[in-house]
Short mmCIF file of C-alpha atoms and ligand atoms in Angstrom, two decimals:
data_model
loop_
_atom_site.label_atom_id
_atom_site.label_comp_id
_atom_site.label_asym_id
_atom_site.label_seq_id
_atom_site.Cartn_x
_atom_site.Cartn_y
_atom_site.Cartn_z
CA MET A 12 1.18 -14.10 -25.67
CA LYS A 13 4.23 -15.28 -23.75
CA THR A 14 5.81 -11.95 -21.91
CA ILE A 15 4.16 -9.05 -20.61
CA LYS A 16 4.96 -6.16 -18.60
CA ILE A 17 3.28 -4.32 -16.05
CA LYS A 18 3.40 -1.58 -13.47
CA ALA A 19 2.29 -2.03 -9.75
CA PRO A 20 1.05 1.15 -7.77
CA ALA A 21 2.14 2.33 -4.37
CA THR A 22 -0.41 2.19 -1.81
CA VAL A 23 -1.41 3.94 1.43
CA ALA A 24 -2.90 1.29 3.95
CA ASN A 25 -4.98 2.15 6.70
CA LEU A 26 -6.10 5.70 5.70
CA VAL A 27 -5.28 6.80 9.94
CA CYS A 28 -8.20 5.25 11.05
CA GLY A 29 -8.93 1.89 8.96
CA PHE A 30 -6.41 -0.12 10.76
CA ASP A 31 -6.10 -3.45 8.22
CA VAL A 32 -9.81 -2.51 6.37
CA LEU A 33 -8.61 0.77 4.14
CA GLY A 34 -6.42 1.53 1.78
CA MET A 35 -5.56 3.36 -1.42
CA ALA A 36 -3.59 3.05 -4.92
CA LEU A 37 -1.42 6.06 -5.84
CA GLU A 38 -0.35 6.81 -9.18
CA HIS A 39 3.45 6.69 -8.17
CA PRO A 40 5.76 5.38 -7.72
CA GLN A 41 5.08 2.38 -9.39
CA ASP A 42 7.14 -0.85 -9.46
CA GLU A 43 8.23 -2.57 -12.86
CA MET A 44 7.94 -6.01 -13.35
CA GLU A 45 8.33 -8.70 -16.74
CA LEU A 46 6.68 -11.94 -16.66
CA THR A 47 7.16 -14.77 -19.23
CA LEU A 48 5.03 -18.11 -19.53
CA LEU A 49 6.79 -21.37 -19.02
CA ASN A 50 5.42 -24.53 -19.81
CA LYS A 51 6.67 -26.26 -16.79
CA PRO A 52 6.32 -26.03 -13.08
CA GLN A 53 9.52 -23.78 -12.53
CA LEU A 54 9.85 -20.23 -10.83
CA ILE A 55 12.46 -18.01 -11.93
CA ILE A 56 12.98 -14.69 -10.05
CA GLN A 57 15.63 -11.95 -10.86
CA HIS A 58 15.98 -8.50 -9.79
CA LYS A 59 16.92 -5.29 -11.83
CA ASP A 60 17.04 -3.12 -8.50
CA LYS A 61 19.85 -2.87 -6.10
CA TYR A 62 17.83 -4.13 -3.20
CA GLY A 63 19.31 -7.66 -2.94
CA LEU A 64 15.93 -9.39 -2.29
CA PRO A 65 15.74 -12.77 -2.19
CA THR A 66 15.34 -15.02 -5.65
CA THR A 67 14.43 -18.24 -4.21
CA ALA A 68 10.69 -18.81 -4.89
CA GLU A 69 9.53 -19.46 -1.17
CA LYS A 70 11.83 -16.51 0.36
CA ASN A 71 10.03 -13.96 -2.46
CA VAL A 72 6.96 -12.36 -1.85
CA ALA A 73 6.33 -12.71 -5.51
CA GLY A 74 7.32 -15.91 -5.76
CA VAL A 75 5.13 -17.12 -2.59
CA ALA A 76 2.39 -15.48 -4.52
CA LEU A 77 3.13 -16.74 -7.90
CA LEU A 78 3.49 -20.46 -6.05
CA ALA A 79 -0.34 -19.87 -4.91
CA LEU A 80 -1.72 -19.42 -8.13
CA MET A 81 0.40 -21.84 -10.03
CA LYS A 82 -1.14 -24.22 -7.47
CA ALA A 83 -4.68 -23.36 -8.04
CA TYR A 84 -4.11 -23.53 -11.95
CA GLU A 85 -5.55 -26.52 -13.63
CA LYS A 86 -2.31 -27.70 -15.34
CA PRO A 87 1.50 -27.36 -14.49
CA ILE A 88 3.07 -23.82 -15.65
CA GLY A 89 5.79 -21.72 -14.48
CA PHE A 90 6.86 -17.91 -14.72
CA LYS A 91 10.27 -15.96 -15.28
CA VAL A 92 9.90 -13.19 -13.47
CA VAL A 93 12.08 -9.67 -13.52
CA ILE A 94 11.59 -7.37 -10.99
CA ASN A 95 12.86 -3.60 -11.07
CA LYS A 96 11.50 -2.31 -7.56
CA ILE A 97 10.93 1.25 -7.44
CA ILE A 98 9.05 0.97 -4.48
CA LYS A 99 11.86 1.12 -1.54
CA PRO A 100 11.13 -1.89 0.98
CA GLY A 101 10.05 -1.24 4.36
CA SER A 102 8.74 2.38 2.96
CA GLY A 103 5.49 1.82 4.27
CA LEU A 104 4.01 2.46 0.62
CA GLY A 105 3.19 -1.38 -0.01
CA SER A 106 6.41 -2.29 -1.52
CA SER A 107 5.60 -5.87 -0.82
CA ALA A 108 2.16 -5.70 -2.01
CA ALA A 109 3.45 -4.13 -5.35
CA SER A 110 5.51 -6.80 -6.02
CA ALA A 111 2.77 -9.82 -4.83
CA ALA A 112 -0.05 -8.00 -6.61
CA GLY A 113 2.02 -7.28 -9.76
CA ALA A 114 3.43 -10.45 -10.03
CA VAL A 115 -0.39 -12.49 -9.74
CA VAL A 116 -2.02 -9.77 -11.92
CA ALA A 117 0.84 -10.25 -14.76
CA ALA A 118 0.38 -13.89 -14.63
CA ASN A 119 -3.32 -13.83 -14.81
CA LYS A 120 -3.21 -11.67 -17.81
CA LEU A 121 -0.61 -14.52 -19.10
CA LEU A 122 -3.34 -17.08 -18.33
CA LYS A 123 -6.08 -14.93 -20.11
CA ASN A 124 -7.70 -13.83 -16.84
CA TYR A 125 -8.43 -17.43 -15.46
CA PHE A 126 -8.58 -16.24 -11.86
CA THR A 127 -10.80 -13.35 -10.47
CA LYS A 128 -9.82 -10.48 -8.77
CA ASN A 129 -10.80 -11.48 -5.58
CA GLU A 130 -8.58 -14.72 -6.19
CA LEU A 131 -5.51 -12.72 -7.29
CA VAL A 132 -5.56 -11.05 -3.97
CA GLN A 133 -6.14 -14.27 -2.11
CA PHE A 134 -2.59 -15.51 -3.71
CA ALA A 135 -1.04 -11.98 -3.14
CA MET A 136 -1.98 -12.06 0.61
CA PHE A 137 0.61 -14.79 0.62
CA GLY A 138 3.40 -12.56 -0.06
CA GLU A 139 2.11 -9.93 2.91
CA GLU A 140 2.47 -13.01 5.22
CA LEU A 141 5.71 -13.68 4.45
CA ALA A 142 6.89 -10.01 4.53
CA SER A 143 5.20 -9.31 7.74
CA GLY A 144 3.56 -12.16 9.58
CA SER A 145 0.28 -11.03 8.71
CA LYS A 146 -2.32 -11.90 5.91
CA HIS A 147 -3.76 -8.26 5.19
CA ALA A 148 -5.43 -7.23 2.43
CA ASP A 149 -5.47 -3.22 2.78
CA ASN A 150 -2.49 -2.97 0.43
CA ILE A 151 -2.99 -5.62 -1.73
CA ALA A 152 -6.79 -5.00 -2.56
CA PRO A 153 -6.11 -1.13 -3.92
CA CYS A 154 -2.87 -2.33 -5.77
CA ILE A 155 -4.92 -4.90 -7.64
CA TYR A 156 -8.55 -2.95 -7.90
CA GLY A 157 -7.09 0.52 -7.73
CA GLY A 158 -8.49 3.38 -6.16
CA VAL A 159 -9.69 2.96 -2.29
CA CYS A 160 -10.90 0.12 -1.27
CA LEU A 161 -12.76 -1.26 2.09
CA ILE A 162 -11.65 -4.66 3.28
CA ARG A 163 -14.63 -5.53 4.92
CA SER A 164 -13.46 -9.32 6.04
CA ASN A 165 -10.19 -11.15 5.42
CA HIS A 166 -11.62 -14.63 5.93
CA PRO A 167 -13.72 -15.17 3.85
CA LEU A 168 -12.09 -12.32 1.95
CA ASP A 169 -14.67 -9.34 1.36
CA ILE A 170 -13.50 -6.66 -0.81
CA ILE A 171 -15.78 -3.33 -1.47
CA PRO A 172 -14.19 -0.67 -3.92
CA LEU A 173 -15.17 2.71 -3.13
CA LYS A 174 -15.58 5.84 -4.89
CA THR A 175 -12.18 7.77 -5.67
CA PRO A 176 -12.41 10.99 -3.95
CA LYS A 177 -10.85 14.09 -5.74
CA LEU A 178 -8.03 14.69 -3.44
CA PHE A 179 -4.53 15.36 -3.88
CA VAL A 180 -2.05 13.32 -1.62
CA THR A 181 1.49 14.20 -0.75
CA VAL A 182 3.75 11.47 0.67
CA VAL A 183 7.13 11.75 2.55
CA HIS A 184 9.22 9.02 3.04
CA PRO A 185 11.88 9.51 5.60
CA GLN A 186 14.77 7.17 4.75
CA ILE A 187 14.60 4.89 7.73
CA GLU A 188 13.27 1.34 7.56
CA ILE A 189 10.57 0.27 9.57
CA LYS A 190 9.77 -3.65 9.64
CA THR A 191 5.85 -4.27 9.50
CA SER A 192 6.21 -7.11 11.71
CA GLU A 193 7.77 -4.59 13.93
CA ALA A 194 5.25 -1.94 14.04
CA ARG A 195 2.51 -4.83 14.48
CA ALA A 196 4.30 -6.52 17.48
CA ILE A 197 4.22 -2.94 19.49
CA LEU A 198 0.60 -2.41 19.08
CA PRO A 199 -2.16 -3.40 21.82
CA LYS A 200 -3.86 -6.40 21.74
CA GLU A 201 -6.93 -5.21 23.36
CA ILE A 202 -8.58 -1.67 23.54
CA SER A 203 -11.30 -0.26 25.74
CA LEU A 204 -15.29 0.04 24.67
CA LYS A 205 -14.67 3.59 24.98
CA ASN A 206 -11.75 3.68 22.45
CA ALA A 207 -13.71 1.24 20.13
CA VAL A 208 -16.69 3.54 19.75
CA LYS A 209 -14.78 6.63 19.02
CA HIS A 210 -12.77 4.81 16.44
CA TRP A 211 -15.63 2.93 14.61
CA GLY A 212 -17.20 6.16 14.62
CA ASN A 213 -14.15 7.67 12.64
CA VAL A 214 -13.94 4.78 10.20
CA ALA A 215 -17.69 4.88 9.35
CA ALA A 216 -17.59 8.36 8.97
CA LEU A 217 -14.38 8.44 6.67
CA VAL A 218 -16.14 5.93 4.69
CA ALA A 219 -18.94 8.11 4.22
CA GLY A 220 -16.98 10.96 3.45
CA ILE A 221 -15.11 9.11 0.80
CA SER A 222 -18.30 7.61 -0.78
CA GLN A 223 -19.76 10.99 -0.67
CA ASN A 224 -16.32 13.00 -1.60
CA ASN A 225 -16.99 15.11 1.15
CA PRO A 226 -13.45 16.70 2.40
CA GLU A 227 -15.19 18.58 5.41
CA ILE A 228 -16.22 14.45 6.73
CA ILE A 229 -12.86 13.29 5.25
CA ALA A 230 -10.78 15.79 7.42
CA ASN A 231 -13.14 15.51 10.50
CA SER A 232 -12.46 11.73 10.60
CA LEU A 233 -8.56 11.19 10.08
CA ARG A 234 -8.19 10.62 13.68
CA ASP A 235 -6.81 7.57 15.06
CA ASP A 236 -6.32 7.25 19.07
CA ILE A 237 -5.21 3.89 19.15
CA ILE A 238 -2.42 3.02 16.26
CA GLU A 239 -0.97 6.20 15.79
CA PRO A 240 -0.05 7.11 19.46
CA VAL A 241 1.98 3.58 19.77
CA ARG A 242 3.57 3.63 16.12
CA LYS A 243 4.58 7.48 15.68
CA LYS A 244 6.88 7.09 18.25
CA LEU A 245 8.82 5.27 15.54
CA ILE A 246 8.91 8.43 13.24
CA PRO A 247 10.90 11.06 13.84
CA GLY A 248 9.25 14.48 13.23
CA PHE A 249 5.91 12.92 12.98
CA ASP A 250 4.17 15.34 15.08
CA ARG A 251 5.77 18.51 13.05
CA VAL A 252 4.57 17.13 9.63
CA LYS A 253 0.96 16.76 10.78
CA LYS A 254 1.05 19.88 12.29
CA ARG A 255 2.65 22.04 9.65
CA SER A 256 0.76 20.27 6.81
CA LEU A 257 -2.49 21.33 8.89
CA THR A 258 -1.41 24.70 8.98
CA VAL A 259 -0.76 25.09 5.31
CA GLY A 260 -3.96 23.52 4.17
CA ALA A 261 -4.08 19.86 4.37
CA LEU A 262 -7.07 18.18 5.32
CA GLY A 263 -5.33 15.61 7.65
CA GLY A 264 -3.43 12.35 7.27
CA GLY A 265 -1.22 10.12 9.48
CA ILE A 266 1.43 7.26 9.03
CA SER A 267 0.90 5.53 5.78
CA GLY A 268 0.64 1.71 6.49
CA SER A 269 3.05 1.03 9.05
CA GLY A 270 5.50 3.76 8.42
CA PRO A 271 7.90 5.44 7.93
CA SER A 272 6.17 7.39 5.07
CA ILE A 273 3.56 9.76 6.11
CA PHE A 274 0.82 10.87 4.23
CA MET A 275 -1.50 14.04 3.42
CA PHE A 276 -4.93 14.84 1.89
CA SER A 277 -5.20 17.97 0.23
CA THR A 278 -8.25 19.46 -2.00
CA THR A 279 -5.89 21.16 -4.65
CA LYS A 280 -2.51 20.34 -6.04
CA LYS A 281 -1.34 24.11 -4.81
CA ILE A 282 -1.86 23.06 -1.17
CA ALA A 283 -0.41 19.72 -1.90
CA GLU A 284 2.79 21.17 -3.18
CA LYS A 285 2.78 23.56 0.05
CA VAL A 286 2.53 20.53 2.26
CA GLU A 287 5.56 18.91 0.43
CA LYS A 288 7.48 21.72 0.90
CA GLU A 289 6.90 21.77 4.57
CA MET A 290 7.75 18.26 4.67
CA ILE A 291 11.11 18.64 2.65
CA GLU A 292 11.99 21.60 5.20
CA ILE A 293 11.05 19.36 8.17
CA TYR A 294 13.39 16.52 7.43
CA ARG A 295 15.86 19.02 6.59
CA GLU A 296 15.89 20.11 10.03
CA PHE A 297 16.09 16.82 11.32
CA ASN A 298 18.91 15.88 9.13
CA ILE A 299 17.04 13.10 7.58
CA GLU A 300 17.12 12.41 4.05
CA ALA A 301 13.55 12.37 2.67
CA LYS A 302 11.97 11.47 -0.95
CA THR A 303 8.52 13.00 -1.07
CA TYR A 304 5.71 12.44 -3.82
CA VAL A 305 2.58 14.69 -4.88
CA SER A 306 0.06 12.31 -6.76
CA LYS A 307 -3.45 11.40 -7.10
CA ILE A 308 -5.53 8.78 -5.93
CA SER A 309 -4.85 6.01 -9.10
CA LYS A 310 -8.10 4.72 -10.14
CA GLN A 311 -6.33 1.74 -11.85
CA GLY A 312 -4.37 -0.95 -10.18
CA VAL A 313 -1.54 -2.93 -11.56
CA SER A 314 -1.49 -1.71 -15.01
CA GLU A 315 0.13 -3.36 -18.53
CA VAL A 316 2.75 -1.36 -20.22
N1 HSE B 418 -2.47 -2.56 7.85
C1 HSE B 418 -1.13 -2.83 7.91
C2 HSE B 418 -0.02 -2.30 8.69
C3 HSE B 418 -0.21 -2.38 6.89
O1 HSE B 418 -0.62 -1.20 9.31
O2 HSE B 418 0.29 -3.05 9.83
C4 HSE B 418 1.22 -2.65 6.48
O3 HSE B 418 1.60 -2.04 5.54
#
Protein backbone atom coordinates (compact mmCIF):
# COMPACT_ATOMS: atom_id res chain seq x y z
CA MET A 1 0.00 0.00 0.00
CA LYS A 2 1.45 3.37 -1.07
CA THR A 3 -1.45 5.81 -0.69
CA ILE A 4 -4.07 6.13 2.02
CA LYS A 5 -7.06 8.41 2.62
CA ILE A 6 -8.17 9.22 6.14
CA LYS A 7 -10.61 11.37 8.07
CA ALA A 8 -9.59 13.11 11.30
CA PRO A 9 -12.30 14.17 13.74
CA ALA A 10 -12.85 17.51 15.43
CA THR A 11 -12.19 17.37 19.17
CA VAL A 12 -13.38 19.29 22.21
CA ALA A 13 -10.54 19.85 24.68
CA ASN A 14 -10.81 20.65 28.40
CA LEU A 15 -14.47 19.59 28.84
CA VAL A 16 -14.87 22.70 31.01
CA CYS A 17 -12.92 21.83 34.17
CA GLY A 18 -10.28 19.49 32.66
CA PHE A 19 -7.93 22.16 31.31
CA ASP A 20 -5.19 20.37 29.33
CA VAL A 21 -6.17 16.95 30.75
CA LEU A 22 -9.55 16.00 29.20
CA GLY A 23 -10.78 15.88 25.62
CA MET A 24 -13.24 14.05 23.38
CA ALA A 25 -13.66 13.28 19.69
CA LEU A 26 -16.77 14.32 17.73
CA GLU A 27 -18.44 12.46 14.87
CA HIS A 28 -18.30 15.61 12.79
CA PRO A 29 -16.84 17.82 11.41
CA GLN A 30 -13.85 15.80 10.13
CA ASP A 31 -10.80 16.82 8.08
CA GLU A 32 -9.81 14.81 5.01
CA MET A 33 -6.27 13.87 4.11
CA GLU A 34 -4.40 11.73 1.60
CA LEU A 35 -0.87 10.46 2.22
CA THR A 36 1.50 8.76 -0.18
CA LEU A 37 4.65 7.00 1.01
CA LEU A 38 7.85 8.09 -0.77
CA ASN A 39 11.11 6.17 -0.63
CA LYS A 40 13.30 9.23 -0.07
CA PRO A 41 13.35 11.66 2.88
CA GLN A 42 11.13 14.31 1.38
CA LEU A 43 7.93 15.96 2.60
CA ILE A 44 5.55 17.48 0.06
CA ILE A 45 2.51 19.26 1.53
CA GLN A 46 -0.44 20.47 -0.51
CA HIS A 47 -3.75 22.00 0.53
CA LYS A 48 -7.07 21.55 -1.23
CA ASP A 49 -8.85 24.05 1.03
CA LYS A 50 -9.07 27.84 1.10
CA TYR A 51 -7.23 28.56 4.35
CA GLY A 52 -3.81 29.40 2.91
CA LEU A 53 -1.92 27.37 5.51
CA PRO A 54 1.87 27.02 5.13
CA THR A 55 3.19 24.22 2.93
CA THR A 56 6.79 24.32 4.22
CA ALA A 57 7.14 21.21 6.39
CA GLU A 58 8.76 23.04 9.32
CA LYS A 59 5.95 25.60 9.41
CA ASN A 60 3.06 23.18 8.96
CA VAL A 61 1.54 21.31 11.92
CA ALA A 62 1.17 18.08 9.93
CA GLY A 63 4.69 18.67 8.60
CA VAL A 64 6.44 18.92 11.97
CA ALA A 65 4.51 15.89 13.26
CA LEU A 66 5.61 13.85 10.23
CA LEU A 67 9.22 15.08 10.55
CA ALA A 68 9.26 13.72 14.13
CA LEU A 69 7.89 10.38 12.91
CA MET A 70 10.37 10.21 10.00
CA LYS A 71 13.25 10.87 12.40
CA ALA A 72 12.16 7.99 14.63
CA TYR A 73 11.72 5.50 11.76
CA GLU A 74 14.43 2.94 11.02
CA LYS A 75 15.14 4.01 7.41
CA PRO A 76 14.85 7.14 5.26
CA ILE A 77 11.27 7.70 4.08
CA GLY A 78 9.13 10.59 2.94
CA PHE A 79 5.48 11.50 2.28
CA LYS A 80 3.31 13.49 -0.03
CA VAL A 81 0.41 14.93 1.95
CA VAL A 82 -2.76 16.44 0.49
CA ILE A 83 -4.91 18.12 3.12
CA ASN A 84 -8.52 19.21 2.81
CA LYS A 85 -9.36 21.09 5.98
CA ILE A 86 -13.02 21.01 6.93
CA ILE A 87 -12.38 22.05 10.56
CA LYS A 88 -11.68 25.76 10.41
CA PRO A 89 -8.35 26.83 11.97
CA GLY A 90 -8.77 28.89 15.14
CA SER A 91 -12.22 27.40 15.86
CA GLY A 92 -11.44 25.71 19.19
CA LEU A 93 -12.40 22.39 17.63
CA GLY A 94 -8.91 20.90 17.43
CA SER A 95 -8.17 21.90 13.85
CA SER A 96 -4.39 21.77 14.26
CA ALA A 97 -4.67 18.49 16.18
CA ALA A 98 -6.70 16.94 13.34
CA SER A 99 -3.98 17.84 10.83
CA ALA A 100 -1.12 16.57 12.98
CA ALA A 101 -2.90 13.45 14.27
CA GLY A 102 -4.38 12.62 10.87
CA ALA A 103 -0.95 12.82 9.25
CA VAL A 104 0.87 10.56 11.71
CA VAL A 105 -1.92 7.96 11.91
CA ALA A 106 -2.07 7.78 8.10
CA ALA A 107 1.74 7.54 7.90
CA ASN A 108 1.75 4.76 10.49
CA LYS A 109 -0.82 2.77 8.51
CA LEU A 110 1.47 3.04 5.47
CA LEU A 111 4.29 1.78 7.72
CA LYS A 112 2.22 -1.24 8.81
CA ASN A 113 1.63 0.12 12.34
CA TYR A 114 5.32 0.41 13.19
CA PHE A 115 4.61 2.91 16.01
CA THR A 116 2.27 2.68 19.01
CA LYS A 117 -0.63 5.09 19.52
CA ASN A 118 1.22 6.67 22.42
CA GLU A 119 4.22 7.36 20.15
CA LEU A 120 1.92 8.83 17.49
CA VAL A 121 0.46 11.24 20.05
CA GLN A 122 3.99 12.33 20.95
CA PHE A 123 4.85 13.04 17.29
CA ALA A 124 1.59 14.95 16.77
CA MET A 125 2.24 17.06 19.89
CA PHE A 126 5.01 18.81 17.92
CA GLY A 127 2.19 20.15 15.75
CA GLU A 128 0.41 21.57 18.81
CA GLU A 129 3.65 23.16 19.96
CA LEU A 130 4.03 24.85 16.59
CA ALA A 131 0.41 26.02 16.53
CA SER A 132 0.04 27.24 20.08
CA GLY A 133 3.45 27.26 21.76
CA SER A 134 2.37 24.48 24.10
CA LYS A 135 2.64 20.69 23.85
CA HIS A 136 -0.79 19.77 25.21
CA ALA A 137 -2.38 16.43 24.20
CA ASP A 138 -6.05 17.00 25.07
CA ASN A 139 -7.05 17.34 21.39
CA ILE A 140 -4.45 14.98 19.91
CA ALA A 141 -5.16 12.03 22.25
CA PRO A 142 -8.93 11.80 21.56
CA CYS A 143 -8.27 12.50 17.87
CA ILE A 144 -6.09 9.37 17.77
CA TYR A 145 -7.75 7.13 20.40
CA GLY A 146 -11.35 8.29 19.84
CA GLY A 147 -13.91 8.71 22.65
CA VAL A 148 -13.03 10.64 25.80
CA CYS A 149 -9.41 10.69 26.99
CA LEU A 150 -7.83 11.69 30.24
CA ILE A 151 -4.22 12.83 29.93
CA ARG A 152 -2.86 12.18 33.39
CA SER A 153 0.58 13.46 32.44
CA ASN A 154 2.23 15.01 29.37
CA HIS A 155 5.83 14.17 30.34
CA PRO A 156 5.94 11.21 30.49
CA LEU A 157 2.86 10.90 28.33
CA ASP A 158 0.16 8.92 30.14
CA ILE A 159 -3.19 8.66 28.37
CA ILE A 160 -6.17 6.97 30.00
CA PRO A 161 -9.04 6.34 27.56
CA LEU A 162 -12.39 6.64 29.40
CA LYS A 163 -15.75 5.09 28.63
CA THR A 164 -17.83 6.98 26.08
CA PRO A 165 -20.94 8.40 27.75
CA LYS A 166 -24.18 8.20 25.77
CA LEU A 167 -24.57 11.93 25.26
CA PHE A 168 -25.23 14.31 22.40
CA VAL A 169 -23.02 17.30 21.83
CA THR A 170 -24.17 20.60 20.35
CA VAL A 171 -21.44 22.94 19.18
CA VAL A 172 -21.69 26.52 18.04
CA HIS A 173 -18.79 28.12 16.27
CA PRO A 174 -19.22 31.89 16.08
CA GLN A 175 -17.11 32.97 13.11
CA ILE A 176 -14.43 34.88 14.98
CA GLU A 177 -10.89 33.59 15.40
CA ILE A 178 -9.17 33.06 18.74
CA LYS A 179 -5.54 32.03 18.73
CA THR A 180 -4.83 29.34 21.34
CA SER A 181 -1.49 31.01 22.12
CA GLU A 182 -3.33 34.25 22.99
CA ALA A 183 -6.06 32.45 24.95
CA ARG A 184 -3.30 30.78 26.99
CA ALA A 185 -1.30 33.97 27.53
CA ILE A 186 -4.17 35.63 29.44
CA LEU A 187 -4.56 32.81 31.97
CA PRO A 188 -3.48 33.19 35.60
CA LYS A 189 -0.10 31.64 36.40
CA GLU A 190 -1.13 30.74 39.93
CA ILE A 191 -4.39 29.83 41.67
CA SER A 192 -5.37 29.68 45.33
CA LEU A 193 -5.52 26.40 47.21
CA LYS A 194 -9.22 27.05 47.85
CA ASN A 195 -9.91 27.28 44.11
CA ALA A 196 -7.67 24.29 43.40
CA VAL A 197 -9.60 22.10 45.87
CA LYS A 198 -12.90 23.11 44.30
CA HIS A 199 -11.49 22.49 40.86
CA TRP A 200 -10.02 19.04 41.36
CA GLY A 201 -13.26 18.01 43.04
CA ASN A 202 -15.04 18.87 39.80
CA VAL A 203 -12.48 17.16 37.54
CA ALA A 204 -12.54 13.98 39.61
CA ALA A 205 -16.36 13.99 39.66
CA LEU A 206 -16.53 14.60 35.91
CA VAL A 207 -14.29 11.60 35.27
CA ALA A 208 -16.46 9.52 37.62
CA GLY A 209 -19.64 10.77 35.90
CA ILE A 210 -18.24 9.96 32.45
CA SER A 211 -17.06 6.51 33.57
CA GLN A 212 -20.45 5.72 35.11
CA ASN A 213 -22.41 7.32 32.23
CA ASN A 214 -24.21 9.32 34.92
CA PRO A 215 -25.73 12.55 33.48
CA GLU A 216 -26.46 14.00 36.93
CA ILE A 217 -22.85 13.78 38.10
CA ILE A 218 -21.65 15.11 34.73
CA ALA A 219 -24.05 18.07 34.93
CA ASN A 220 -22.95 18.92 38.48
CA SER A 221 -19.25 18.83 37.68
CA LEU A 222 -19.16 20.87 34.45
CA ARG A 223 -17.93 23.91 36.39
CA ASP A 224 -14.85 26.04 36.03
CA ASP A 225 -14.06 29.13 38.12
CA ILE A 226 -10.46 29.36 36.90
CA ILE A 227 -10.20 29.39 33.09
CA GLU A 228 -13.76 30.15 31.96
CA PRO A 229 -14.19 33.53 33.69
CA VAL A 230 -11.04 34.79 31.94
CA ARG A 231 -11.56 33.30 28.49
CA LYS A 232 -15.31 33.90 28.16
CA LYS A 233 -14.59 37.60 27.74
CA LEU A 234 -13.17 36.74 24.31
CA ILE A 235 -16.46 35.13 23.22
CA PRO A 236 -19.47 37.39 22.59
CA GLY A 237 -22.70 35.77 23.76
CA PHE A 238 -21.04 33.10 25.92
CA ASP A 239 -23.19 33.63 29.04
CA ARG A 240 -26.35 33.85 26.98
CA VAL A 241 -25.57 30.57 25.16
CA LYS A 242 -24.91 28.80 28.42
CA LYS A 243 -28.01 30.13 30.17
CA ARG A 244 -30.42 29.44 27.34
CA SER A 245 -28.95 25.98 26.65
CA LEU A 246 -29.55 25.04 30.29
CA THR A 247 -33.08 26.44 30.11
CA VAL A 248 -33.97 24.12 27.21
CA GLY A 249 -32.53 21.10 29.01
CA ALA A 250 -28.79 20.83 28.29
CA LEU A 251 -26.73 19.17 31.03
CA GLY A 252 -24.04 21.81 30.82
CA GLY A 253 -21.00 22.73 28.80
CA GLY A 254 -18.64 25.59 28.16
CA ILE A 255 -15.82 26.77 25.95
CA SER A 256 -14.55 24.18 23.47
CA GLY A 257 -10.76 24.15 23.85
CA SER A 258 -9.59 27.74 23.82
CA GLY A 259 -12.72 28.93 21.97
CA PRO A 260 -14.52 30.60 20.31
CA SER A 261 -16.64 27.44 19.85
CA ILE A 262 -18.97 26.55 22.71
CA PHE A 263 -20.23 23.01 23.35
CA MET A 264 -23.17 21.68 25.35
CA PHE A 265 -23.98 18.12 26.44
CA SER A 266 -27.55 16.80 26.23
CA THR A 267 -29.07 13.41 27.01
CA THR A 268 -31.23 13.25 23.86
CA LYS A 269 -30.97 14.35 20.24
CA LYS A 270 -34.20 16.31 20.67
CA ILE A 271 -32.72 18.43 23.46
CA ALA A 272 -29.44 18.81 21.55
CA GLU A 273 -31.40 20.20 18.59
CA LYS A 274 -33.31 22.61 20.84
CA VAL A 275 -29.95 23.82 22.12
CA GLU A 276 -28.80 24.27 18.53
CA LYS A 277 -31.87 26.42 17.78
CA GLU A 278 -31.09 28.66 20.76
CA MET A 279 -27.48 29.02 19.69
CA ILE A 280 -28.47 30.02 16.16
CA GLU A 281 -30.96 32.53 17.52
CA ILE A 282 -28.45 34.08 19.94
CA TYR A 283 -25.82 34.72 17.26
CA ARG A 284 -28.54 36.13 15.00
CA GLU A 285 -29.26 38.56 17.86
CA PHE A 286 -25.55 39.38 18.04
CA ASN A 287 -25.34 39.69 14.27
CA ILE A 288 -22.41 37.27 14.21
CA GLU A 289 -22.28 34.49 11.66
CA ALA A 290 -22.18 31.10 13.38
CA LYS A 291 -21.95 27.46 12.38
CA THR A 292 -23.53 24.71 14.48
CA TYR A 293 -23.10 20.96 14.78
CA VAL A 294 -25.09 18.28 16.60
CA SER A 295 -22.97 15.20 17.05
CA LYS A 296 -22.41 12.15 19.20
CA ILE A 297 -19.08 11.55 20.87
CA SER A 298 -17.07 9.58 18.29
CA LYS A 299 -15.76 6.28 19.63
CA GLN A 300 -13.32 6.26 16.77
CA GLY A 301 -10.37 8.56 16.20
CA VAL A 302 -8.66 9.06 12.84
CA SER A 303 -10.12 6.51 10.41
CA GLU A 304 -9.36 5.20 6.96
CA VAL A 305 -11.86 6.00 4.20
N1 LIG B 1 -6.12 22.71 26.52
C1 LIG B 1 -5.86 23.63 25.45
C2 LIG B 1 -6.24 25.03 25.90
C3 LIG B 1 -6.64 23.23 24.25
O1 LIG B 1 -7.32 25.18 26.46
O2 LIG B 1 -5.44 25.95 25.71
C4 LIG B 1 -6.46 24.11 23.08
O3 LIG B 1 -7.19 23.61 22.00
